[in-house]
């Protein structure tokens, strides 16, 4: 991989993580997670092998489904509470959906 491309990918990973950690709004947290997803894909598919491309495609599809679930959770929470703040997650359905989405994004045991 080109050293400049690797530097851009790693700096994008750091930027996405920083945005996600420092956000108070659901859309900013989602944006940071998506930056991380798009930054890791070139690193996964770096060895131009069919299995690496397949792994990157599967990773992208699973992460896109988890992002959709995360957006649905935040929309459901905003519908019930009227607020888009991360700290105002009080409805049980929204909590369950968010926990599932974050578990998929992290690759925890039932979702690995």
PDB file of C-alpha atoms in Angstrom:
ATOM      1  CA  UNK A   1       0.000   0.000   0.000  1.00  0.00           C
ATOM      2  CA  UNK A   2       1.157   3.493  -0.805  1.00  0.00           C
ATOM      3  CA  UNK A   3       2.558   5.246   2.317  1.00  0.00           C
ATOM      4  CA  UNK A   4       0.350   8.294   1.746  1.00  0.00           C
ATOM      5  CA  UNK A   5      -2.762   6.124   1.397  1.00  0.00           C
ATOM      6  CA  UNK A   6      -1.857   4.263   4.577  1.00  0.00           C
ATOM      7  CA  UNK A   7      -1.329   7.574   6.393  1.00  0.00           C
ATOM      8  CA  UNK A   8      -4.720   8.854   5.193  1.00  0.00           C
ATOM      9  CA  UNK A   9      -6.442   5.621   6.293  1.00  0.00           C
ATOM     10  CA  UNK A  10      -4.883   5.699   9.753  1.00  0.00           C
ATOM     11  CA  UNK A  11      -5.594   9.404  10.224  1.00  0.00           C
ATOM     12  CA  UNK A  12      -9.193   8.792   9.121  1.00  0.00           C
ATOM     13  CA  UNK A  13      -9.468   6.061  11.738  1.00  0.00           C
ATOM     14  CA  UNK A  14      -8.254   8.459  14.402  1.00  0.00           C
ATOM     15  CA  UNK A  15     -10.599  11.201  13.175  1.00  0.00           C
ATOM     16  CA  UNK A  16     -13.626   8.887  13.152  1.00  0.00           C
ATOM     17  CA  UNK A  17     -12.865   7.619  16.643  1.00  0.00           C
ATOM     18  CA  UNK A  18     -12.429  11.160  17.952  1.00  0.00           C
ATOM     19  CA  UNK A  19     -15.707  12.304  16.385  1.00  0.00           C
ATOM     20  CA  UNK A  20     -17.588   9.314  17.802  1.00  0.00           C
ATOM     21  CA  UNK A  21     -16.219   9.714  21.327  1.00  0.00           C
ATOM     22  CA  UNK A  22     -16.747  13.474  21.508  1.00  0.00           C
ATOM     23  CA  UNK A  23     -20.241  13.641  20.026  1.00  0.00           C
ATOM     24  CA  UNK A  24     -23.417  14.533  21.894  1.00  0.00           C
ATOM     25  CA  UNK A  25     -25.698  14.062  18.898  1.00  0.00           C
ATOM     26  CA  UNK A  26     -26.690  10.770  17.291  1.00  0.00           C
ATOM     27  CA  UNK A  27     -25.880  11.904  13.766  1.00  0.00           C
ATOM     28  CA  UNK A  28     -22.336  12.908  14.703  1.00  0.00           C
ATOM     29  CA  UNK A  29     -21.770   9.565  16.435  1.00  0.00           C
ATOM     30  CA  UNK A  30     -23.055   7.785  13.337  1.00  0.00           C
ATOM     31  CA  UNK A  31     -20.812   9.922  11.115  1.00  0.00           C
ATOM     32  CA  UNK A  32     -17.759   8.979  13.159  1.00  0.00           C
ATOM     33  CA  UNK A  33     -18.641   5.289  12.983  1.00  0.00           C
ATOM     34  CA  UNK A  34     -19.078   5.506   9.214  1.00  0.00           C
ATOM     35  CA  UNK A  35     -15.723   7.243   8.804  1.00  0.00           C
ATOM     36  CA  UNK A  36     -14.168   4.353  10.723  1.00  0.00           C
ATOM     37  CA  UNK A  37     -15.926   1.797   8.527  1.00  0.00           C
ATOM     38  CA  UNK A  38     -14.803   3.455   5.308  1.00  0.00           C
ATOM     39  CA  UNK A  39     -11.251   3.953   6.589  1.00  0.00           C
ATOM     40  CA  UNK A  40     -10.735   0.305   7.550  1.00  0.00           C
ATOM     41  CA  UNK A  41     -11.951  -1.140   4.229  1.00  0.00           C
ATOM     42  CA  UNK A  42      -8.748  -0.370   2.259  1.00  0.00           C
ATOM     43  CA  UNK A  43      -6.689  -1.870   5.064  1.00  0.00           C
ATOM     44  CA  UNK A  44      -8.754  -5.072   4.972  1.00  0.00           C
ATOM     45  CA  UNK A  45      -8.548  -5.428   1.191  1.00  0.00           C
ATOM     46  CA  UNK A  46      -4.858  -4.442   0.996  1.00  0.00           C
ATOM     47  CA  UNK A  47      -3.555  -7.861  -0.080  1.00  0.00           C
ATOM     48  CA  UNK A  48      -5.329  -8.044  -3.445  1.00  0.00           C
ATOM     49  CA  UNK A  49      -6.561 -11.569  -2.936  1.00  0.00           C
ATOM     50  CA  UNK A  50     -10.122 -12.778  -3.595  1.00  0.00           C
ATOM     51  CA  UNK A  51     -10.569 -13.735   0.065  1.00  0.00           C
ATOM     52  CA  UNK A  52      -9.504 -10.269   1.199  1.00  0.00           C
ATOM     53  CA  UNK A  53     -11.994  -8.657  -1.168  1.00  0.00           C
ATOM     54  CA  UNK A  54     -14.700 -11.044   0.047  1.00  0.00           C
ATOM     55  CA  UNK A  55     -13.885 -10.236   3.668  1.00  0.00           C
ATOM     56  CA  UNK A  56     -14.024  -6.500   2.964  1.00  0.00           C
ATOM     57  CA  UNK A  57     -17.390  -6.873   1.217  1.00  0.00           C
ATOM     58  CA  UNK A  58     -18.856  -8.902   4.080  1.00  0.00           C
ATOM     59  CA  UNK A  59     -17.479  -6.434   6.610  1.00  0.00           C
ATOM     60  CA  UNK A  60     -19.034  -3.532   4.723  1.00  0.00           C
ATOM     61  CA  UNK A  61     -22.458  -5.203   4.470  1.00  0.00           C
ATOM     62  CA  UNK A  62     -22.568  -6.130   8.166  1.00  0.00           C
ATOM     63  CA  UNK A  63     -21.424  -2.644   9.210  1.00  0.00           C
ATOM     64  CA  UNK A  64     -24.008  -1.026   6.921  1.00  0.00           C
ATOM     65  CA  UNK A  65     -26.766  -3.130   8.498  1.00  0.00           C
ATOM     66  CA  UNK A  66     -25.549  -2.167  11.978  1.00  0.00           C
ATOM     67  CA  UNK A  67     -25.460   1.510  10.984  1.00  0.00           C
ATOM     68  CA  UNK A  68     -29.012   1.273   9.720  1.00  0.00           C
ATOM     69  CA  UNK A  69     -30.057  -0.267  13.020  1.00  0.00           C
ATOM     70  CA  UNK A  70     -28.256   2.502  14.900  1.00  0.00           C
ATOM     71  CA  UNK A  71     -30.063   5.192  12.895  1.00  0.00           C
ATOM     72  CA  UNK A  72     -33.370   3.427  13.451  1.00  0.00           C
ATOM     73  CA  UNK A  73     -32.665   3.298  17.186  1.00  0.00           C
ATOM     74  CA  UNK A  74     -31.889   7.011  17.330  1.00  0.00           C
ATOM     75  CA  UNK A  75     -34.975   7.845  15.284  1.00  0.00           C
ATOM     76  CA  UNK A  76     -37.136   5.703  17.571  1.00  0.00           C
ATOM     77  CA  UNK A  77     -35.637   7.412  20.613  1.00  0.00           C
ATOM     78  CA  UNK A  78     -36.300  10.847  19.101  1.00  0.00           C
ATOM     79  CA  UNK A  79     -39.882   9.817  18.360  1.00  0.00           C
ATOM     80  CA  UNK A  80     -40.536   8.779  21.960  1.00  0.00           C
ATOM     81  CA  UNK A  81     -38.533  11.445  23.824  1.00  0.00           C
ATOM     82  CA  UNK A  82     -38.502  14.348  21.370  1.00  0.00           C
ATOM     83  CA  UNK A  83     -34.727  14.806  21.755  1.00  0.00           C
ATOM     84  CA  UNK A  84     -31.741  13.722  19.677  1.00  0.00           C
ATOM     85  CA  UNK A  85     -29.229  13.769  22.539  1.00  0.00           C
ATOM     86  CA  UNK A  86     -27.261  10.631  23.296  1.00  0.00           C
ATOM     87  CA  UNK A  87     -27.778  11.185  27.021  1.00  0.00           C
ATOM     88  CA  UNK A  88     -31.581  11.028  26.726  1.00  0.00           C
ATOM     89  CA  UNK A  89     -31.844   7.331  25.833  1.00  0.00           C
ATOM     90  CA  UNK A  90     -34.717   6.257  28.073  1.00  0.00           C
ATOM     91  CA  UNK A  91     -37.123   4.155  25.995  1.00  0.00           C
ATOM     92  CA  UNK A  92     -36.544   0.377  26.337  1.00  0.00           C
ATOM     93  CA  UNK A  93     -36.991  -0.347  22.617  1.00  0.00           C
ATOM     94  CA  UNK A  94     -34.403   2.256  21.699  1.00  0.00           C
ATOM     95  CA  UNK A  95     -31.996   0.896  24.307  1.00  0.00           C
ATOM     96  CA  UNK A  96     -32.372  -2.634  22.969  1.00  0.00           C
ATOM     97  CA  UNK A  97     -31.885  -1.554  19.355  1.00  0.00           C
ATOM     98  CA  UNK A  98     -28.870   0.564  20.246  1.00  0.00           C
ATOM     99  CA  UNK A  99     -27.291  -2.249  22.254  1.00  0.00           C
ATOM    100  CA  UNK A 100     -27.799  -4.622  19.337  1.00  0.00           C
ATOM    101  CA  UNK A 101     -26.346  -2.148  16.833  1.00  0.00           C
ATOM    102  CA  UNK A 102     -23.282  -1.423  18.949  1.00  0.00           C
ATOM    103  CA  UNK A 103     -22.797  -5.148  19.585  1.00  0.00           C
ATOM    104  CA  UNK A 104     -22.822  -5.805  15.840  1.00  0.00           C
ATOM    105  CA  UNK A 105     -20.417  -2.931  15.214  1.00  0.00           C
ATOM    106  CA  UNK A 106     -18.038  -4.242  17.882  1.00  0.00           C
ATOM    107  CA  UNK A 107     -18.383  -7.855  16.760  1.00  0.00           C
ATOM    108  CA  UNK A 108     -19.424  -9.163  20.167  1.00  0.00           C
ATOM    109  CA  UNK A 109     -20.086 -12.857  20.705  1.00  0.00           C
ATOM    110  CA  UNK A 110     -23.540 -13.474  19.245  1.00  0.00           C
ATOM    111  CA  UNK A 111     -22.780 -11.212  16.283  1.00  0.00           C
ATOM    112  CA  UNK A 112     -19.201 -12.184  15.429  1.00  0.00           C
TER     113      UNK A 112
END
